[in-house]
């Protein structure tokens, strides 16, 4: 994760554990975590954050690094004279959960909704969280929810589990199962690099609520380095990929991704993750 450099206009690298949010110590210094950036501008006309390095409106931008991450919000364009004289639009009807007692999670960049348990914390729909892979590819999540946020002392960005929507282009994979598997591999590399041990599970079907659609789920298990702050014995990375017909014409597979620490008290079970996937529907 990048932090302030020696000059205001010159960011420099600093690295964090992807789920704990704790900075890694360098030879020269120990950095401190960035605070969550929030703005108070009405979200009437926000630019959407796209997974590309040419993004406009980023508050924090990532440098190269296998465990680097950013959290950013899209910035609205300047209001026109027409905007200034029009009243604010009527807020949309609140989306209700389909699982009793759970919370719906929305994303500005994905026309999909999913539910999470009541003890998860939700980010605003226009918040994006991203990581850069060792090869320089940027992967992002929107519609983000976190479990046990700020559990690690000194880090507001830490969490024992995190979920959100991501995508993978149709032309990059040979089908739905490969889209799910490749997504877990990319996120394993982006969050933990090439070093940690990984084990890829078998693909399984997940019936989702969106018109009786059947999604495909793959879980990759990662054993992270034990020397980080607030470590977990392992992390499960589950990708639940929707078929192209769920959002025809987009040219992308839309994927619900869930990263969850395992081998700890209160770990998120695979059944809960699949239940989250089953709640996916169009907004």
PDB file of C-alpha atoms in Angstrom:
ATOM      1  CA  UNK A   1       0.000   0.000   0.000  1.00  0.00           C
ATOM      2  CA  UNK A   2       1.338   3.408  -0.815  1.00  0.00           C
ATOM      3  CA  UNK A   3       1.698   6.035   1.841  1.00  0.00           C
ATOM      4  CA  UNK A   4       2.886   9.629   2.026  1.00  0.00           C
ATOM      5  CA  UNK A   5       6.377  10.185   0.685  1.00  0.00           C
ATOM      6  CA  UNK A   6       8.975  12.752   1.484  1.00  0.00           C
ATOM      7  CA  UNK A   7       7.062  15.320  -0.563  1.00  0.00           C
ATOM      8  CA  UNK A   8       3.330  15.790  -0.792  1.00  0.00           C
ATOM      9  CA  UNK A   9       3.303  15.112  -4.546  1.00  0.00           C
ATOM     10  CA  UNK A  10       5.600  12.074  -4.379  1.00  0.00           C
ATOM     11  CA  UNK A  11       4.026   8.891  -2.944  1.00  0.00           C
ATOM     12  CA  UNK A  12       6.206   6.015  -1.931  1.00  0.00           C
ATOM     13  CA  UNK A  13       5.586   2.327  -1.376  1.00  0.00           C
ATOM     14  CA  UNK A  14       4.651   0.686   1.854  1.00  0.00           C
ATOM     15  CA  UNK A  15       3.290  -2.818   2.133  1.00  0.00           C
ATOM     16  CA  UNK A  16       0.537  -4.377   4.210  1.00  0.00           C
ATOM     17  CA  UNK A  17      -0.847  -7.807   4.939  1.00  0.00           C
ATOM     18  CA  UNK A  18      -3.946  -8.083   2.671  1.00  0.00           C
ATOM     19  CA  UNK A  19      -6.436  -9.113   5.369  1.00  0.00           C
ATOM     20  CA  UNK A  20      -4.890  -7.627   8.509  1.00  0.00           C
ATOM     21  CA  UNK A  21      -4.096  -4.260   6.959  1.00  0.00           C
ATOM     22  CA  UNK A  22      -0.905  -4.068   9.063  1.00  0.00           C
ATOM     23  CA  UNK A  23       2.168  -2.547   7.397  1.00  0.00           C
ATOM     24  CA  UNK A  24       5.250  -4.689   6.910  1.00  0.00           C
ATOM     25  CA  UNK A  25       8.475  -3.441   8.486  1.00  0.00           C
ATOM     26  CA  UNK A  26      11.277  -2.362   6.161  1.00  0.00           C
ATOM     27  CA  UNK A  27      14.929  -2.068   7.032  1.00  0.00           C
ATOM     28  CA  UNK A  28      14.686   1.686   7.418  1.00  0.00           C
ATOM     29  CA  UNK A  29      11.436   2.258   9.214  1.00  0.00           C
ATOM     30  CA  UNK A  30       8.074   0.963  10.353  1.00  0.00           C
ATOM     31  CA  UNK A  31       5.154   2.626   8.618  1.00  0.00           C
ATOM     32  CA  UNK A  32       1.679   3.113  10.032  1.00  0.00           C
ATOM     33  CA  UNK A  33      -1.611   2.207   8.277  1.00  0.00           C
ATOM     34  CA  UNK A  34      -3.506   4.694   6.200  1.00  0.00           C
ATOM     35  CA  UNK A  35      -6.874   5.798   7.555  1.00  0.00           C
ATOM     36  CA  UNK A  36      -9.976   4.935   5.582  1.00  0.00           C
ATOM     37  CA  UNK A  37     -10.660   7.752   3.151  1.00  0.00           C
ATOM     38  CA  UNK A  38     -14.248   8.971   3.128  1.00  0.00           C
ATOM     39  CA  UNK A  39     -15.723  11.958   1.380  1.00  0.00           C
ATOM     40  CA  UNK A  40     -18.980  13.766   2.022  1.00  0.00           C
ATOM     41  CA  UNK A  41     -19.855  14.665  -1.576  1.00  0.00           C
ATOM     42  CA  UNK A  42     -23.346  13.479  -2.585  1.00  0.00           C
ATOM     43  CA  UNK A  43     -23.162  10.358  -4.726  1.00  0.00           C
ATOM     44  CA  UNK A  44     -25.582  11.666  -7.367  1.00  0.00           C
ATOM     45  CA  UNK A  45     -23.105  11.588 -10.270  1.00  0.00           C
ATOM     46  CA  UNK A  46     -20.002   9.608  -9.326  1.00  0.00           C
ATOM     47  CA  UNK A  47     -17.466   8.361 -11.817  1.00  0.00           C
ATOM     48  CA  UNK A  48     -17.150   4.619 -11.551  1.00  0.00           C
ATOM     49  CA  UNK A  49     -13.801   3.117 -10.657  1.00  0.00           C
ATOM     50  CA  UNK A  50     -12.614   0.717 -13.343  1.00  0.00           C
ATOM     51  CA  UNK A  51      -9.830  -1.880 -12.960  1.00  0.00           C
ATOM     52  CA  UNK A  52      -7.209   0.047 -14.904  1.00  0.00           C
ATOM     53  CA  UNK A  53      -4.158   2.096 -14.070  1.00  0.00           C
ATOM     54  CA  UNK A  54      -5.572   5.036 -16.041  1.00  0.00           C
ATOM     55  CA  UNK A  55      -8.289   5.708 -13.466  1.00  0.00           C
ATOM     56  CA  UNK A  56      -9.387   9.261 -12.756  1.00  0.00           C
ATOM     57  CA  UNK A  57     -10.541  10.263  -9.291  1.00  0.00           C
ATOM     58  CA  UNK A  58      -8.382   7.928  -7.213  1.00  0.00           C
ATOM     59  CA  UNK A  59      -7.528   9.268  -3.805  1.00  0.00           C
ATOM     60  CA  UNK A  60      -4.883   6.605  -3.205  1.00  0.00           C
ATOM     61  CA  UNK A  61      -3.014   4.800  -6.001  1.00  0.00           C
ATOM     62  CA  UNK A  62      -0.946   1.613  -5.749  1.00  0.00           C
ATOM     63  CA  UNK A  63       2.665   1.124  -6.682  1.00  0.00           C
ATOM     64  CA  UNK A  64       4.047  -2.262  -7.716  1.00  0.00           C
ATOM     65  CA  UNK A  65       4.178  -4.871  -4.961  1.00  0.00           C
ATOM     66  CA  UNK A  66       2.756  -8.313  -4.416  1.00  0.00           C
ATOM     67  CA  UNK A  67       1.026  -7.330  -1.172  1.00  0.00           C
ATOM     68  CA  UNK A  68       0.219  -3.739  -2.110  1.00  0.00           C
ATOM     69  CA  UNK A  69      -3.351  -2.538  -1.866  1.00  0.00           C
ATOM     70  CA  UNK A  70      -5.390   0.621  -2.151  1.00  0.00           C
ATOM     71  CA  UNK A  71      -8.756   1.809  -1.004  1.00  0.00           C
ATOM     72  CA  UNK A  72     -10.316   4.635  -2.947  1.00  0.00           C
ATOM     73  CA  UNK A  73     -13.541   6.392  -3.706  1.00  0.00           C
ATOM     74  CA  UNK A  74     -14.548   7.793  -7.047  1.00  0.00           C
ATOM     75  CA  UNK A  75     -14.794  11.566  -7.219  1.00  0.00           C
ATOM     76  CA  UNK A  76     -17.796  13.341  -8.807  1.00  0.00           C
ATOM     77  CA  UNK A  77     -17.395  15.653 -11.802  1.00  0.00           C
ATOM     78  CA  UNK A  78     -17.896  19.390 -11.222  1.00  0.00           C
ATOM     79  CA  UNK A  79     -21.620  20.261 -11.264  1.00  0.00           C
ATOM     80  CA  UNK A  80     -22.979  22.016 -14.326  1.00  0.00           C
ATOM     81  CA  UNK A  81     -25.282  25.024 -14.178  1.00  0.00           C
ATOM     82  CA  UNK A  82     -28.135  22.674 -15.031  1.00  0.00           C
ATOM     83  CA  UNK A  83     -27.276  20.506 -12.051  1.00  0.00           C
ATOM     84  CA  UNK A  84     -27.310  23.465  -9.717  1.00  0.00           C
ATOM     85  CA  UNK A  85     -30.916  24.353 -10.423  1.00  0.00           C
ATOM     86  CA  UNK A  86     -32.377  20.851 -10.414  1.00  0.00           C
ATOM     87  CA  UNK A  87     -33.572  19.235  -7.192  1.00  0.00           C
ATOM     88  CA  UNK A  88     -31.842  16.091  -5.985  1.00  0.00           C
ATOM     89  CA  UNK A  89     -33.331  12.917  -7.438  1.00  0.00           C
ATOM     90  CA  UNK A  90     -35.691  10.891  -5.316  1.00  0.00           C
ATOM     91  CA  UNK A  91     -33.689   8.145  -3.548  1.00  0.00           C
ATOM     92  CA  UNK A  92     -34.218   4.664  -4.915  1.00  0.00           C
ATOM     93  CA  UNK A  93     -36.337   2.232  -2.946  1.00  0.00           C
ATOM     94  CA  UNK A  94     -34.269   0.465  -0.324  1.00  0.00           C
ATOM     95  CA  UNK A  95     -33.119  -2.988  -1.358  1.00  0.00           C
ATOM     96  CA  UNK A  96     -34.316  -5.616   1.088  1.00  0.00           C
ATOM     97  CA  UNK A  97     -32.355  -8.763   1.979  1.00  0.00           C
ATOM     98  CA  UNK A  98     -33.594 -12.115   0.731  1.00  0.00           C
ATOM     99  CA  UNK A  99     -32.065 -13.903   3.730  1.00  0.00           C
ATOM    100  CA  UNK A 100     -33.911 -12.973   6.920  1.00  0.00           C
ATOM    101  CA  UNK A 101     -31.741 -10.968   9.312  1.00  0.00           C
ATOM    102  CA  UNK A 102     -28.896 -10.462   6.804  1.00  0.00           C
ATOM    103  CA  UNK A 103     -27.833  -7.235   5.055  1.00  0.00           C
ATOM    104  CA  UNK A 104     -27.899  -6.470   1.317  1.00  0.00           C
ATOM    105  CA  UNK A 105     -24.638  -5.240  -0.252  1.00  0.00           C
ATOM    106  CA  UNK A 106     -24.708  -3.014  -3.355  1.00  0.00           C
ATOM    107  CA  UNK A 107     -22.046  -1.877  -5.823  1.00  0.00           C
ATOM    108  CA  UNK A 108     -21.933   1.160  -8.103  1.00  0.00           C
ATOM    109  CA  UNK A 109     -20.054  -0.795 -10.771  1.00  0.00           C
ATOM    110  CA  UNK A 110     -22.024  -4.052 -10.756  1.00  0.00           C
ATOM    111  CA  UNK A 111     -25.829  -4.294 -11.202  1.00  0.00           C
ATOM    112  CA  UNK A 112     -25.928  -7.076  -8.631  1.00  0.00           C
ATOM    113  CA  UNK A 113     -26.757  -7.459  -4.934  1.00  0.00           C
ATOM    114  CA  UNK A 114     -25.817 -10.108  -2.389  1.00  0.00           C
ATOM    115  CA  UNK A 115     -26.509 -10.563   1.328  1.00  0.00           C
ATOM    116  CA  UNK A 116     -24.084 -10.918   4.241  1.00  0.00           C
ATOM    117  CA  UNK A 117     -24.666 -11.789   7.922  1.00  0.00           C
ATOM    118  CA  UNK A 118     -25.631  -8.966  10.303  1.00  0.00           C
ATOM    119  CA  UNK A 119     -22.210  -8.754  11.978  1.00  0.00           C
ATOM    120  CA  UNK A 120     -20.418  -7.815   8.738  1.00  0.00           C
ATOM    121  CA  UNK A 121     -19.564  -4.149   8.119  1.00  0.00           C
ATOM    122  CA  UNK A 122     -20.549  -2.669   4.746  1.00  0.00           C
ATOM    123  CA  UNK A 123     -18.552  -0.163   2.710  1.00  0.00           C
ATOM    124  CA  UNK A 124     -20.295   2.478   0.615  1.00  0.00           C
ATOM    125  CA  UNK A 125     -21.287   1.212  -2.877  1.00  0.00           C
ATOM    126  CA  UNK A 126     -18.704   3.491  -4.565  1.00  0.00           C
ATOM    127  CA  UNK A 127     -15.741   2.255  -2.506  1.00  0.00           C
ATOM    128  CA  UNK A 128     -13.249   0.091  -4.398  1.00  0.00           C
ATOM    129  CA  UNK A 129     -10.479  -2.060  -2.954  1.00  0.00           C
ATOM    130  CA  UNK A 130      -7.705  -3.294  -5.207  1.00  0.00           C
ATOM    131  CA  UNK A 131      -4.487  -5.257  -5.325  1.00  0.00           C
ATOM    132  CA  UNK A 132      -1.709  -5.512  -7.885  1.00  0.00           C
ATOM    133  CA  UNK A 133      -0.444  -8.910  -8.973  1.00  0.00           C
ATOM    134  CA  UNK A 134       3.283  -9.668  -9.331  1.00  0.00           C
ATOM    135  CA  UNK A 135       2.864  -9.329 -13.121  1.00  0.00           C
ATOM    136  CA  UNK A 136       1.390  -5.838 -12.740  1.00  0.00           C
ATOM    137  CA  UNK A 137      -2.291  -6.649 -13.314  1.00  0.00           C
ATOM    138  CA  UNK A 138      -4.759  -4.763 -11.149  1.00  0.00           C
ATOM    139  CA  UNK A 139      -7.644  -6.639  -9.531  1.00  0.00           C
ATOM    140  CA  UNK A 140     -10.445  -4.794  -7.746  1.00  0.00           C
ATOM    141  CA  UNK A 141     -13.473  -5.417  -5.556  1.00  0.00           C
ATOM    142  CA  UNK A 142     -16.614  -3.307  -5.317  1.00  0.00           C
ATOM    143  CA  UNK A 143     -19.707  -3.843  -3.233  1.00  0.00           C
ATOM    144  CA  UNK A 144     -17.406  -4.612  -0.302  1.00  0.00           C
ATOM    145  CA  UNK A 145     -18.343  -6.091   3.073  1.00  0.00           C
ATOM    146  CA  UNK A 146     -15.942  -7.112   5.855  1.00  0.00           C
ATOM    147  CA  UNK A 147     -16.112  -9.385   8.867  1.00  0.00           C
ATOM    148  CA  UNK A 148     -14.423  -8.390  12.144  1.00  0.00           C
ATOM    149  CA  UNK A 149     -13.041  -5.226  10.674  1.00  0.00           C
ATOM    150  CA  UNK A 150     -10.158  -3.606  12.588  1.00  0.00           C
ATOM    151  CA  UNK A 151      -9.585  -6.806  14.623  1.00  0.00           C
ATOM    152  CA  UNK A 152      -5.820  -6.370  14.406  1.00  0.00           C
ATOM    153  CA  UNK A 153      -4.572  -3.677  16.845  1.00  0.00           C
ATOM    154  CA  UNK A 154      -3.561  -0.447  15.156  1.00  0.00           C
ATOM    155  CA  UNK A 155      -5.197  -1.178  11.790  1.00  0.00           C
ATOM    156  CA  UNK A 156      -8.645   0.061  10.839  1.00  0.00           C
ATOM    157  CA  UNK A 157      -8.291  -1.784   7.510  1.00  0.00           C
ATOM    158  CA  UNK A 158      -7.807  -5.254   8.950  1.00  0.00           C
ATOM    159  CA  UNK A 159     -10.555  -7.870   8.646  1.00  0.00           C
ATOM    160  CA  UNK A 160     -10.963 -11.590   9.208  1.00  0.00           C
ATOM    161  CA  UNK A 161     -12.977 -11.865   5.991  1.00  0.00           C
ATOM    162  CA  UNK A 162     -13.802  -9.669   3.010  1.00  0.00           C
ATOM    163  CA  UNK A 163     -16.281 -10.039   0.145  1.00  0.00           C
ATOM    164  CA  UNK A 164     -17.111  -8.117  -3.011  1.00  0.00           C
ATOM    165  CA  UNK A 165     -17.731  -8.274  -6.751  1.00  0.00           C
ATOM    166  CA  UNK A 166     -14.964  -8.510  -9.320  1.00  0.00           C
ATOM    167  CA  UNK A 167     -14.828  -9.457 -13.013  1.00  0.00           C
ATOM    168  CA  UNK A 168     -12.739 -11.425 -15.489  1.00  0.00           C
ATOM    169  CA  UNK A 169     -12.935 -10.892 -19.242  1.00  0.00           C
ATOM    170  CA  UNK A 170     -14.613 -13.556 -21.351  1.00  0.00           C
ATOM    171  CA  UNK A 171     -11.637 -13.816 -23.706  1.00  0.00           C
ATOM    172  CA  UNK A 172      -9.171 -14.586 -20.909  1.00  0.00           C
ATOM    173  CA  UNK A 173     -10.667 -17.942 -19.915  1.00  0.00           C
ATOM    174  CA  UNK A 174     -12.236 -20.945 -21.585  1.00  0.00           C
ATOM    175  CA  UNK A 175     -15.465 -21.126 -19.618  1.00  0.00           C
ATOM    176  CA  UNK A 176     -17.258 -20.596 -16.326  1.00  0.00           C
ATOM    177  CA  UNK A 177     -15.272 -23.049 -14.198  1.00  0.00           C
ATOM    178  CA  UNK A 178     -11.988 -21.634 -15.464  1.00  0.00           C
ATOM    179  CA  UNK A 179     -13.228 -18.102 -14.774  1.00  0.00           C
ATOM    180  CA  UNK A 180     -13.831 -19.015 -11.127  1.00  0.00           C
ATOM    181  CA  UNK A 181     -10.521 -20.865 -10.753  1.00  0.00           C
ATOM    182  CA  UNK A 182      -8.451 -18.186 -12.487  1.00  0.00           C
ATOM    183  CA  UNK A 183     -10.034 -15.496 -10.304  1.00  0.00           C
ATOM    184  CA  UNK A 184      -8.950 -17.287  -7.114  1.00  0.00           C
ATOM    185  CA  UNK A 185      -5.421 -17.747  -8.479  1.00  0.00           C
ATOM    186  CA  UNK A 186      -5.089 -14.074  -9.418  1.00  0.00           C
ATOM    187  CA  UNK A 187      -6.264 -12.950  -6.012  1.00  0.00           C
ATOM    188  CA  UNK A 188      -4.015 -15.430  -4.229  1.00  0.00           C
ATOM    189  CA  UNK A 189      -1.025 -14.033  -6.135  1.00  0.00           C
ATOM    190  CA  UNK A 190      -2.107 -10.423  -5.685  1.00  0.00           C
ATOM    191  CA  UNK A 191      -2.577 -10.744  -1.927  1.00  0.00           C
ATOM    192  CA  UNK A 192       0.180 -13.220  -1.029  1.00  0.00           C
ATOM    193  CA  UNK A 193       2.576 -13.404  -3.988  1.00  0.00           C
ATOM    194  CA  UNK A 194       4.076 -16.578  -5.478  1.00  0.00           C
ATOM    195  CA  UNK A 195       5.695 -17.852  -2.285  1.00  0.00           C
ATOM    196  CA  UNK A 196       2.870 -19.204  -0.071  1.00  0.00           C
ATOM    197  CA  UNK A 197       1.542 -22.726  -0.528  1.00  0.00           C
ATOM    198  CA  UNK A 198      -1.786 -22.888  -2.380  1.00  0.00           C
ATOM    199  CA  UNK A 199      -4.282 -25.669  -3.020  1.00  0.00           C
ATOM    200  CA  UNK A 200      -7.038 -25.323  -5.629  1.00  0.00           C
ATOM    201  CA  UNK A 201     -10.321 -27.080  -4.900  1.00  0.00           C
ATOM    202  CA  UNK A 202     -12.811 -28.631  -7.305  1.00  0.00           C
ATOM    203  CA  UNK A 203     -15.499 -26.581  -9.040  1.00  0.00           C
ATOM    204  CA  UNK A 204     -19.047 -26.882  -7.726  1.00  0.00           C
ATOM    205  CA  UNK A 205     -22.420 -25.482  -8.766  1.00  0.00           C
ATOM    206  CA  UNK A 206     -24.248 -22.793  -6.804  1.00  0.00           C
ATOM    207  CA  UNK A 207     -27.918 -21.979  -7.571  1.00  0.00           C
ATOM    208  CA  UNK A 208     -28.415 -18.219  -7.355  1.00  0.00           C
ATOM    209  CA  UNK A 209     -31.644 -16.244  -7.122  1.00  0.00           C
ATOM    210  CA  UNK A 210     -31.224 -14.351 -10.380  1.00  0.00           C
ATOM    211  CA  UNK A 211     -33.740 -16.148 -12.584  1.00  0.00           C
ATOM    212  CA  UNK A 212     -32.692 -19.638 -11.535  1.00  0.00           C
ATOM    213  CA  UNK A 213     -29.130 -19.059 -12.744  1.00  0.00           C
ATOM    214  CA  UNK A 214     -26.503 -21.607 -11.747  1.00  0.00           C
ATOM    215  CA  UNK A 215     -23.114 -20.166 -10.798  1.00  0.00           C
ATOM    216  CA  UNK A 216     -19.819 -22.036 -10.388  1.00  0.00           C
ATOM    217  CA  UNK A 217     -17.720 -21.860  -7.219  1.00  0.00           C
ATOM    218  CA  UNK A 218     -14.030 -22.656  -6.737  1.00  0.00           C
ATOM    219  CA  UNK A 219     -12.101 -22.296  -3.478  1.00  0.00           C
ATOM    220  CA  UNK A 220      -8.324 -21.931  -3.334  1.00  0.00           C
ATOM    221  CA  UNK A 221      -6.661 -22.333   0.069  1.00  0.00           C
ATOM    222  CA  UNK A 222      -3.554 -20.266   0.818  1.00  0.00           C
ATOM    223  CA  UNK A 223      -1.088 -20.785   3.671  1.00  0.00           C
ATOM    224  CA  UNK A 224       0.385 -17.319   4.292  1.00  0.00           C
ATOM    225  CA  UNK A 225       3.758 -16.574   5.844  1.00  0.00           C
ATOM    226  CA  UNK A 226       3.493 -16.926   9.643  1.00  0.00           C
ATOM    227  CA  UNK A 227       5.589 -13.861  10.478  1.00  0.00           C
ATOM    228  CA  UNK A 228       2.993 -11.199   9.629  1.00  0.00           C
ATOM    229  CA  UNK A 229       0.919  -9.310  12.213  1.00  0.00           C
ATOM    230  CA  UNK A 230      -2.261 -11.079  13.410  1.00  0.00           C
ATOM    231  CA  UNK A 231      -1.730 -14.065  11.075  1.00  0.00           C
ATOM    232  CA  UNK A 232      -4.141 -16.910  10.352  1.00  0.00           C
ATOM    233  CA  UNK A 233      -3.108 -20.528   9.725  1.00  0.00           C
ATOM    234  CA  UNK A 234      -4.732 -20.392   6.280  1.00  0.00           C
ATOM    235  CA  UNK A 235      -7.000 -18.273   4.093  1.00  0.00           C
ATOM    236  CA  UNK A 236      -9.771 -19.553   1.820  1.00  0.00           C
ATOM    237  CA  UNK A 237     -10.364 -17.590  -1.383  1.00  0.00           C
ATOM    238  CA  UNK A 238     -13.710 -18.499  -2.945  1.00  0.00           C
ATOM    239  CA  UNK A 239     -14.855 -17.248  -6.349  1.00  0.00           C
ATOM    240  CA  UNK A 240     -18.529 -17.685  -7.290  1.00  0.00           C
ATOM    241  CA  UNK A 241     -18.707 -16.906 -11.007  1.00  0.00           C
ATOM    242  CA  UNK A 242     -21.955 -16.117 -12.826  1.00  0.00           C
ATOM    243  CA  UNK A 243     -22.486 -17.332 -16.394  1.00  0.00           C
ATOM    244  CA  UNK A 244     -22.321 -14.783 -19.191  1.00  0.00           C
ATOM    245  CA  UNK A 245     -26.080 -14.996 -19.734  1.00  0.00           C
ATOM    246  CA  UNK A 246     -26.628 -13.490 -16.275  1.00  0.00           C
ATOM    247  CA  UNK A 247     -25.436 -10.147 -17.683  1.00  0.00           C
ATOM    248  CA  UNK A 248     -25.561 -10.594 -21.475  1.00  0.00           C
ATOM    249  CA  UNK A 249     -23.445  -8.338 -23.635  1.00  0.00           C
ATOM    250  CA  UNK A 250     -21.001  -7.308 -20.930  1.00  0.00           C
ATOM    251  CA  UNK A 251     -18.175  -9.516 -22.206  1.00  0.00           C
ATOM    252  CA  UNK A 252     -17.193 -10.234 -18.605  1.00  0.00           C
ATOM    253  CA  UNK A 253     -17.840 -12.913 -16.030  1.00  0.00           C
ATOM    254  CA  UNK A 254     -19.088 -11.273 -12.831  1.00  0.00           C
ATOM    255  CA  UNK A 255     -17.707 -12.959  -9.742  1.00  0.00           C
ATOM    256  CA  UNK A 256     -18.491 -12.752  -6.034  1.00  0.00           C
ATOM    257  CA  UNK A 257     -15.135 -13.151  -4.282  1.00  0.00           C
ATOM    258  CA  UNK A 258     -14.807 -14.012  -0.580  1.00  0.00           C
ATOM    259  CA  UNK A 259     -11.465 -14.092   1.261  1.00  0.00           C
ATOM    260  CA  UNK A 260     -11.733 -15.577   4.779  1.00  0.00           C
ATOM    261  CA  UNK A 261      -9.163 -16.445   7.441  1.00  0.00           C
ATOM    262  CA  UNK A 262      -9.377 -20.072   8.551  1.00  0.00           C
ATOM    263  CA  UNK A 263      -8.166 -21.960  11.627  1.00  0.00           C
ATOM    264  CA  UNK A 264      -9.196 -19.121  13.955  1.00  0.00           C
ATOM    265  CA  UNK A 265     -12.085 -18.781  16.431  1.00  0.00           C
ATOM    266  CA  UNK A 266     -15.226 -17.641  14.617  1.00  0.00           C
ATOM    267  CA  UNK A 267     -13.874 -18.352  11.125  1.00  0.00           C
ATOM    268  CA  UNK A 268     -16.375 -17.972   8.284  1.00  0.00           C
ATOM    269  CA  UNK A 269     -17.509 -21.453   7.248  1.00  0.00           C
ATOM    270  CA  UNK A 270     -17.804 -22.508   3.616  1.00  0.00           C
ATOM    271  CA  UNK A 271     -21.565 -22.954   4.079  1.00  0.00           C
ATOM    272  CA  UNK A 272     -21.925 -19.268   4.935  1.00  0.00           C
ATOM    273  CA  UNK A 273     -19.918 -18.293   1.840  1.00  0.00           C
ATOM    274  CA  UNK A 274     -22.105 -20.430  -0.419  1.00  0.00           C
ATOM    275  CA  UNK A 275     -25.242 -18.990   1.187  1.00  0.00           C
ATOM    276  CA  UNK A 276     -23.946 -15.518   0.317  1.00  0.00           C
ATOM    277  CA  UNK A 277     -23.528 -16.717  -3.263  1.00  0.00           C
ATOM    278  CA  UNK A 278     -27.043 -18.121  -3.386  1.00  0.00           C
ATOM    279  CA  UNK A 279     -28.409 -14.665  -2.516  1.00  0.00           C
ATOM    280  CA  UNK A 280     -26.951 -12.994  -5.637  1.00  0.00           C
ATOM    281  CA  UNK A 281     -29.611 -11.224  -7.719  1.00  0.00           C
ATOM    282  CA  UNK A 282     -30.031  -8.290 -10.060  1.00  0.00           C
ATOM    283  CA  UNK A 283     -30.335  -4.906  -8.363  1.00  0.00           C
TER     284      UNK A 283
END
